[in-house]
Structures are given as structure tokens and as C-alpha cells.
Short mmCIF file of C-alpha atoms and ligand atoms in Angstrom, two decimals:
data_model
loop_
_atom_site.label_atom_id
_atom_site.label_comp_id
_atom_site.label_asym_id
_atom_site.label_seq_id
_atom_site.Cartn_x
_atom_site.Cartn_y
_atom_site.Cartn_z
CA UNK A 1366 8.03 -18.00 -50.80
CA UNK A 1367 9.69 -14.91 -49.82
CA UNK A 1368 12.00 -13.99 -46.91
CA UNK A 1369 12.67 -10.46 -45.13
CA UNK A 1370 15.71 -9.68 -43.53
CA UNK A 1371 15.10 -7.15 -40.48
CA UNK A 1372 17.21 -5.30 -38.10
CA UNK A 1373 16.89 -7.07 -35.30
CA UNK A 1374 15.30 -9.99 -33.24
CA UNK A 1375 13.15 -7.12 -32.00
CA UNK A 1376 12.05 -6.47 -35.40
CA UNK A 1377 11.36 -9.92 -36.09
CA UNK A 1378 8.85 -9.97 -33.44
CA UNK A 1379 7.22 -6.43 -34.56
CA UNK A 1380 6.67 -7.88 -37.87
CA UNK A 1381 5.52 -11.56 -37.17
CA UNK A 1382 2.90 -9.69 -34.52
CA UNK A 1383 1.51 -7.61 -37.23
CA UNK A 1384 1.08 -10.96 -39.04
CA UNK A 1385 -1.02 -12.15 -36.30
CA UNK A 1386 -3.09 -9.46 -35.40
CA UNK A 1387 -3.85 -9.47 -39.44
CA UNK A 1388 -4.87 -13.11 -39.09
CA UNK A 1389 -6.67 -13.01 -36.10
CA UNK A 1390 -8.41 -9.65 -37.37
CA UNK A 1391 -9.31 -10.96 -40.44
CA UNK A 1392 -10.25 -14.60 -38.83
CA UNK A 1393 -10.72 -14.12 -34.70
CA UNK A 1394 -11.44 -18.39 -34.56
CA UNK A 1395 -8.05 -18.62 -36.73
CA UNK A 1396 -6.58 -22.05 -36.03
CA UNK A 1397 -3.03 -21.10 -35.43
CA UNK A 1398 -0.16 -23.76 -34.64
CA UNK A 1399 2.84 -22.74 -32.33
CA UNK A 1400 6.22 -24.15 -31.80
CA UNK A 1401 8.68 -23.26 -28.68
CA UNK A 1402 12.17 -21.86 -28.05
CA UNK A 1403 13.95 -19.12 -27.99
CA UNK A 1404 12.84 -18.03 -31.78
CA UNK A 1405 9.61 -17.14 -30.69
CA UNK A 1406 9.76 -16.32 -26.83
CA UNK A 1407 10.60 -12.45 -27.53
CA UNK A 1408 7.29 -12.79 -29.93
CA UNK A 1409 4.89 -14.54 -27.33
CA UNK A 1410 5.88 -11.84 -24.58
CA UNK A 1411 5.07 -9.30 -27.17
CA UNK A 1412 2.08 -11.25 -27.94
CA UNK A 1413 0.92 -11.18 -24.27
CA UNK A 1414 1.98 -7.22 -24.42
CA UNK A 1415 -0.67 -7.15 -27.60
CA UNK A 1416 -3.48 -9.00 -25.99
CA UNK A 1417 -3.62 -6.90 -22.39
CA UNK A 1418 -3.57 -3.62 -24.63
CA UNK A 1419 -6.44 -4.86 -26.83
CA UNK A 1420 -4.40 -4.90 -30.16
CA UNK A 1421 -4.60 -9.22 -30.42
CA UNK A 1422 -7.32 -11.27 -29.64
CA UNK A 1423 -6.98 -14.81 -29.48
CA UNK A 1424 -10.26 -15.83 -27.02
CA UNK A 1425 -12.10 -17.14 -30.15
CA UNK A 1426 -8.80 -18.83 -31.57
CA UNK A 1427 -7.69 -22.37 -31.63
CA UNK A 1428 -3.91 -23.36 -30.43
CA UNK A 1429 -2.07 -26.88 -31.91
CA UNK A 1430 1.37 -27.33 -30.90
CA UNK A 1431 3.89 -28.37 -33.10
CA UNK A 1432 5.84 -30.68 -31.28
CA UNK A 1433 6.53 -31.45 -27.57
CA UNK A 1434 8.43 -34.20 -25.22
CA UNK A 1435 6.86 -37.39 -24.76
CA UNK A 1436 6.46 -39.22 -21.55
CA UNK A 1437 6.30 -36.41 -18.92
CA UNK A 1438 3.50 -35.00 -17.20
CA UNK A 1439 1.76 -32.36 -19.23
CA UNK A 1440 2.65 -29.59 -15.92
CA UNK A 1441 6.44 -30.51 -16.70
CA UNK A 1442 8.53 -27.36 -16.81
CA UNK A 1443 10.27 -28.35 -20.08
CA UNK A 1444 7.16 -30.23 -21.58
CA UNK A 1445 6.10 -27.44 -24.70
CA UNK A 1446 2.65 -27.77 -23.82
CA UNK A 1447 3.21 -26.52 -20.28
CA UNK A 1448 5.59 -23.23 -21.47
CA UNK A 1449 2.84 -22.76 -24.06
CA UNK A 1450 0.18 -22.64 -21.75
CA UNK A 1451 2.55 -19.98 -19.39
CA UNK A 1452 3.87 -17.86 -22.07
CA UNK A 1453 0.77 -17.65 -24.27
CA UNK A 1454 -2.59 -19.10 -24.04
CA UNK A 1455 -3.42 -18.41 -20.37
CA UNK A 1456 -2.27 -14.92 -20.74
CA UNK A 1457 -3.92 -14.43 -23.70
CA UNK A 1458 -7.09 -16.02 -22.99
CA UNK A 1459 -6.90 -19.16 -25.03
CA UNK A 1460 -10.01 -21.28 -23.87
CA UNK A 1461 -9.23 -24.49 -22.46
CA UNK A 1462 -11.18 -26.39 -24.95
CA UNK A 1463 -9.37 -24.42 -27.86
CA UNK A 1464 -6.08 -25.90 -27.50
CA UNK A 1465 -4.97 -29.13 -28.81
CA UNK A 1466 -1.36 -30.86 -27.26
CA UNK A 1467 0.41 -34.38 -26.89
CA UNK A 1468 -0.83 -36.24 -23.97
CA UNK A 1469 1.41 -37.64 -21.46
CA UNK A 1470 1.97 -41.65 -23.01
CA UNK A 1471 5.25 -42.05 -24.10
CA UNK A 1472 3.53 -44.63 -26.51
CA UNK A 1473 2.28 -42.32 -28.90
CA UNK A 1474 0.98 -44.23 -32.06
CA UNK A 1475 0.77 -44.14 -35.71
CA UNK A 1476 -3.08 -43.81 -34.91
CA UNK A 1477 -2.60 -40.72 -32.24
CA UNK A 1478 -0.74 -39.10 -34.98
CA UNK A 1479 -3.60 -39.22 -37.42
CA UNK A 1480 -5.93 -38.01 -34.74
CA UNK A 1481 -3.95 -35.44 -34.04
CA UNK A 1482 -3.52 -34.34 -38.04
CA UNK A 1483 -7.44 -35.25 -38.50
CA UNK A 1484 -8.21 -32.61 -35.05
CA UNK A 1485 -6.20 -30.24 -37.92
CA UNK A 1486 -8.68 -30.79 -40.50
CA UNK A 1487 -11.59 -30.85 -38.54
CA UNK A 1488 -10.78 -26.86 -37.81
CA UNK A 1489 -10.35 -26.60 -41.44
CA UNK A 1490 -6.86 -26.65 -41.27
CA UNK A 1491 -4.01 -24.33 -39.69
CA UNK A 1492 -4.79 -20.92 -41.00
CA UNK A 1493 -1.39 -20.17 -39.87
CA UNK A 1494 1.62 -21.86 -38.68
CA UNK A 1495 4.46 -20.39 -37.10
CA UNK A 1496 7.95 -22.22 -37.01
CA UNK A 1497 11.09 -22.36 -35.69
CA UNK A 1498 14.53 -23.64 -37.38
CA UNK A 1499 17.08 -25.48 -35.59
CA UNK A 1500 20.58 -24.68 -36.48
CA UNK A 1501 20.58 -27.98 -38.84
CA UNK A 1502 17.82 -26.99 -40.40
CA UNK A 1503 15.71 -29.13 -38.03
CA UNK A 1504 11.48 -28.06 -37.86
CA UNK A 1505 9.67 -29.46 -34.94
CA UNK A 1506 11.82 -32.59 -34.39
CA UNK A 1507 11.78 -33.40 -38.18
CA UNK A 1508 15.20 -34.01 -37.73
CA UNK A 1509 17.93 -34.48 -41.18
CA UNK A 1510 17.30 -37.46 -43.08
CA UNK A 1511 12.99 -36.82 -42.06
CA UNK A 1512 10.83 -37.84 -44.61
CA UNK A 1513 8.79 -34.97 -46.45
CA UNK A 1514 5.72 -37.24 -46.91
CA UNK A 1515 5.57 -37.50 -43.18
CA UNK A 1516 1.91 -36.52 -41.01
CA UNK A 1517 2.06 -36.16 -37.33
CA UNK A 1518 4.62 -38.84 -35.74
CA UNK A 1519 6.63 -39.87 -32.73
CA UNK A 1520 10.27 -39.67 -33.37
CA UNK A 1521 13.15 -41.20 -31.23
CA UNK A 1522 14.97 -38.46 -30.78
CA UNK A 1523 18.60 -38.30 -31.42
CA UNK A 1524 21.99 -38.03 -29.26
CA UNK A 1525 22.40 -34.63 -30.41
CA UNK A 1526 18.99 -33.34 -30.30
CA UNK A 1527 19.18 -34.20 -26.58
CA UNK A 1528 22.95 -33.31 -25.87
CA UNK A 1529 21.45 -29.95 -26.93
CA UNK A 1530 18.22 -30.47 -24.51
CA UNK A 1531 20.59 -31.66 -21.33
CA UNK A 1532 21.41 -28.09 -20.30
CA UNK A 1533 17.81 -27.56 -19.65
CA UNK A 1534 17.14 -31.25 -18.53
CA UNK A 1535 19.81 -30.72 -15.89
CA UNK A 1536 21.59 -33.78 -17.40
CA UNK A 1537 21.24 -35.80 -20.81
CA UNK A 1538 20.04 -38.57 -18.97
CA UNK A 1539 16.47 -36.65 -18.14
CA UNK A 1540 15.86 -35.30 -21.22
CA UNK A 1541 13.37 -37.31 -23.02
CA UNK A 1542 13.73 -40.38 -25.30
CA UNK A 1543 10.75 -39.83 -27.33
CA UNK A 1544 9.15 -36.60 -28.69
CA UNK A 1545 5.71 -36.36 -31.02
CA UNK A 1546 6.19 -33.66 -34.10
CA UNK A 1547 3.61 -32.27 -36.64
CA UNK A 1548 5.51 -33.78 -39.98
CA UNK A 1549 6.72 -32.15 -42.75
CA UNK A 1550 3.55 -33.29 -44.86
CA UNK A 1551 1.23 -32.14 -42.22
CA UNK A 1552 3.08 -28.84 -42.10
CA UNK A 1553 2.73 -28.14 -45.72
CA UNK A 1554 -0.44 -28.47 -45.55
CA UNK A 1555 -1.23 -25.64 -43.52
CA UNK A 1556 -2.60 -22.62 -45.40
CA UNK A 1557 0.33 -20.15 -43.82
CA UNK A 1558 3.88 -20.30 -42.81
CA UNK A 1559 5.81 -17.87 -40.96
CA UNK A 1560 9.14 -19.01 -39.83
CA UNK A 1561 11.50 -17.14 -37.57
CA UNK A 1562 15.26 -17.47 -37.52
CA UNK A 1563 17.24 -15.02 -35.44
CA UNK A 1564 21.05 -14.93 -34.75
CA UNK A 1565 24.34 -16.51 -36.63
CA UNK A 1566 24.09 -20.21 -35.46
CA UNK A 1567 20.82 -20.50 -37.50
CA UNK A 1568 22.84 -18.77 -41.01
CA UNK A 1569 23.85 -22.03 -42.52
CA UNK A 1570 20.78 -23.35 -42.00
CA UNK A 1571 19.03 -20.43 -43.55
CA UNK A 1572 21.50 -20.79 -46.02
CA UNK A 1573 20.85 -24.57 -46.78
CA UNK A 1574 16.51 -24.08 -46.81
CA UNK A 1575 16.50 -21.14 -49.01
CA UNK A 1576 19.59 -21.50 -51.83
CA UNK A 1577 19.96 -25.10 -51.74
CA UNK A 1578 17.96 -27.68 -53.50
CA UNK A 1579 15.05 -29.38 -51.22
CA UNK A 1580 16.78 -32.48 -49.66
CA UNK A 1581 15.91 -34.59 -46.70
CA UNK A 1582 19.60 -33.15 -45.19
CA UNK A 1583 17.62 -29.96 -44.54
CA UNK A 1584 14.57 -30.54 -43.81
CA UNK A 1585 13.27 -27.30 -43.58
CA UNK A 1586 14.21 -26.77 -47.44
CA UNK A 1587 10.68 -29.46 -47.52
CA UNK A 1588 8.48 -25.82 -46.61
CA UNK A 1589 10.03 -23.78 -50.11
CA UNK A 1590 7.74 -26.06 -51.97
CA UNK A 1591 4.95 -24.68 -49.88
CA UNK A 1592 2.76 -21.14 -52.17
CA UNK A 1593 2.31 -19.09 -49.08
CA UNK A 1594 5.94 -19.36 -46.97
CA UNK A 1595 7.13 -16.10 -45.17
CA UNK A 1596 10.85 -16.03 -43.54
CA UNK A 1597 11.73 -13.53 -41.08
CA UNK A 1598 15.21 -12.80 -40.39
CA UNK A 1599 17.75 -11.14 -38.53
CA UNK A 1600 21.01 -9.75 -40.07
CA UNK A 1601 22.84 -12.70 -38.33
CA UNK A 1602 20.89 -15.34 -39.50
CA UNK A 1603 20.20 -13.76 -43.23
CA UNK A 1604 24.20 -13.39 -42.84
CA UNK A 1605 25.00 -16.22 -46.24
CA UNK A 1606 21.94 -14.76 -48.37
CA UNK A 1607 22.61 -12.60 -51.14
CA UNK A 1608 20.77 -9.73 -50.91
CA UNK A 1609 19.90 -6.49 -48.05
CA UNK A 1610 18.25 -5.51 -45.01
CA UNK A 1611 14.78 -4.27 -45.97
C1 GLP B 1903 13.76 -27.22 -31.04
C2 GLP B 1903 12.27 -27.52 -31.26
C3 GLP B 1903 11.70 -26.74 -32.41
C4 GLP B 1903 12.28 -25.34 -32.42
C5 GLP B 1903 13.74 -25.44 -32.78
C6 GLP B 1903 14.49 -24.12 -32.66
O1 GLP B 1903 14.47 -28.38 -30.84
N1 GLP B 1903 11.99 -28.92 -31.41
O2 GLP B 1903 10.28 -26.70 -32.33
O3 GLP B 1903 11.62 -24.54 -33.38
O4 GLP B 1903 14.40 -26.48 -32.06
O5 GLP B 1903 14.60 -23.75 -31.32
P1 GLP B 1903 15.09 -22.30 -30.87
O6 GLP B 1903 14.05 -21.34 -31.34
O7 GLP B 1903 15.18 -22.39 -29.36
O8 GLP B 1903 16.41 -22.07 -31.52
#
């Protein structure tokens, strides 16, 4: 595992896109899994930048997401698949047949979870997964108390994941009751992990994953275990970790 503390969410995104266009250099049908949110929306425009110049290619790559709503159309503006799609893989050139998502059924069972980790395997596995933290130290919806033996699941998601969802939801009462997740187990089993974490109200949680003893409290402290783990930061969020900027 090691972590780099940058300048600046801009710098974050310079460095995580030099990642990529390693990966996809090295590997153009890299399977490559992709979470949502504001972590990583700097990096997809950049990404879009990097594909129209030439510098990223992702036509021969495969796309999983890492977690999305449950029980709204797939053309939803706040379903993950659907801000994927607009952000990334149409720009970019993703084919159609490349990308892998949660359906629509809010029913989504133990047996569409091991599909959806056995579609993983079938590619070989994620080359490279990129991540997202939430500011309890939430990945995907693996939410605290998440177990780290967990594949691919539907979780019922909690009051305060959607309190936190209602401002985009328009109310708490639209924001979904049910959500599907890549688990911690199928994470760690990807062969990369880059997670970004940008700004002060992620610092505890940073914090928690990288000093703390792994515990189910943070669940993000599951990925330390993990030989190939890369941590970009911020100055805000590396803000409670002992050492400098690089
Ligand atoms: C959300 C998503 C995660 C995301 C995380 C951080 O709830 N379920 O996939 O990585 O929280 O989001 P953001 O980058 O917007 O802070």
C-alpha cells in the first residue's frame, strides 16, 4: 500500500490519469471498474479531455461499475450507470457491449450478485479499480459494520446514506431504498486499486483506513490488506497523516 499526498484535487486527477493511460497503454482491453461522485468527476472530464486528444484510449476496454441505485430506470439522471455512460464511456468510446451495470429490478439477488462478480472473472478480473471514500470511510455502499468477506450484493441502504442522497433526489423520500455494490471481497480481488480522496470532510476517514487497525467501522481500512493499493490525496484530506506533500 502506499498513499501520495498532492497539491491539489487538480493534481489528483493529473496523477490518477497518468495511471490510466499506463494501464490502458500497457493493456488497451484493460477491464477497469469505476465508481461515481464528486471524487472522480474532475478525473472523468479530464479523462474525456485525454481521449479527444489521443493520449487515452479506452475503445478496446471493458467498464464495471461499482455500485449504483436500484429500482430506477437505467436513463435515470441519478442512476450511476446513466452519469457513467454521460461523463465517460460515450465520450470516450466505450463499446456498448464492453460495459457491464445493475439492471433496473429492485430485486437484485444473491444469484445476480455472483453473476455480476463471475462477468469479473470471466474478463480475467479488474485490472484496475478506481474508488471513492465516503466521509465514514464508506466504499461503494459497503457501508460501517459491512462484512469484508462480502462479493457483489444488494444493500438496504441506510437513513443517512440517503439523508445525504435527498439533496440530489429532490427529497429523501425519492432517493432509493435499495442499492447493488461490488463487496469488499470482490474488491480485493481486483489486481489494482487507486482510490481518490479530496478535501477535509474525507480526513478522518483517511485517517481511520490508513493508521487505524482494519475494522468493519471503516470499511475502507478492508483494501490496506490488499499488495497493490495506491491513495491519492489532497492536502485536506491527507490533513491527520503524519507525513508531507510529495
Ligand atoms: C457514494 C458512492 C460511492 C462514492 C462515495 C464518495 O455514496 N456510493 O461510490 O465513492 O460515496 O462520493 P464522493 O466522491 O461524491 O464524495
Amino acid at each position: 500500500m502506499r498513499w501520495i499526498v498532492l497539491e491539489d484535487a487538480r493534481a489528483v486527477d493529473a496523477r490518477t490519469l497518468s495511471l490510466l493511460c499506463g494501464q490502458l497503454a500497457e493493456k488497451p482491453d484493460s477491464a477497469i471498474g469505476y465508481p461515481t461522485g464528486a471524487s472522480v468527476s474532475g478525473l472523468y472530464r479530464e479523462m474525456q479531455r485525454a481521449c479527444a486528444e489521443g493520449a487515452l484510449d479506452l475503445t478496446r476496454s471493458w467498464a464495471f461499475q461499482l455500485d449504483d441505485y436500484l429500482g430506477l430506470p437505467l436513463s435515470h439522471p441519478q442512476r450511476f450507470a446513466h452519469m457513467l455512460r454521460e461523463q465517460l464511456f460515450y465520450p470516450c468510446g466505450v463499446p456498448e457491449a464492453h460495459i457491464r451495470q445493475f439492471g433496473e429490478n429492485p430485486g437484485f439477488s444473491e444469484a445476480d450478485g455472483r453473476a455480476y462478480d463471475a462477468a469479473i472473472r470471466a474478463r480475467g478480473g479488474l485490472d484496475l479499480l478506481l474508488l471513492g471514500i465516503g466521509a465514514n470511510g464508506h466504499v461503494g455502499f459497503n457501508e460501517p459494520g459491512a462484512s469484508f468477506a462480502a462479493g457483489t450484493h444488494r444493500v438496504a441502504l441506510s437513513r443517512g446514506m440517503r439523508l445525504g442522497a435527498a439533496g440530489a433526489f429532490g427529497s429523501v423520500e425519492a432517493v432509493p431504498r435499495y442499492a447493488a455494490t461490488m463487496g469488499l471481497a470482490s474488491i480485493l480481488e481486483a489486481k489494482k486499486l487507486v482510490l481518490l480522496a479530496m478535501g477535509s470532510a474525507k480526513a478522518d476517514a483517511i485517517a481511520a483506513m490508513l493508521t487505524q487497525p482494519p475494522s468493519p467501522d471503516c470499511p475502507a481500512s478492508a483494501l490496506t490488506a490488499h499488495g497493490d493499493l495506491t491513495v491519492l490525496l489532497d492536502r485536506e484530506a491527507a490533513a491527520r497523516l503524519p507525513g508531507g506533500i510529495e
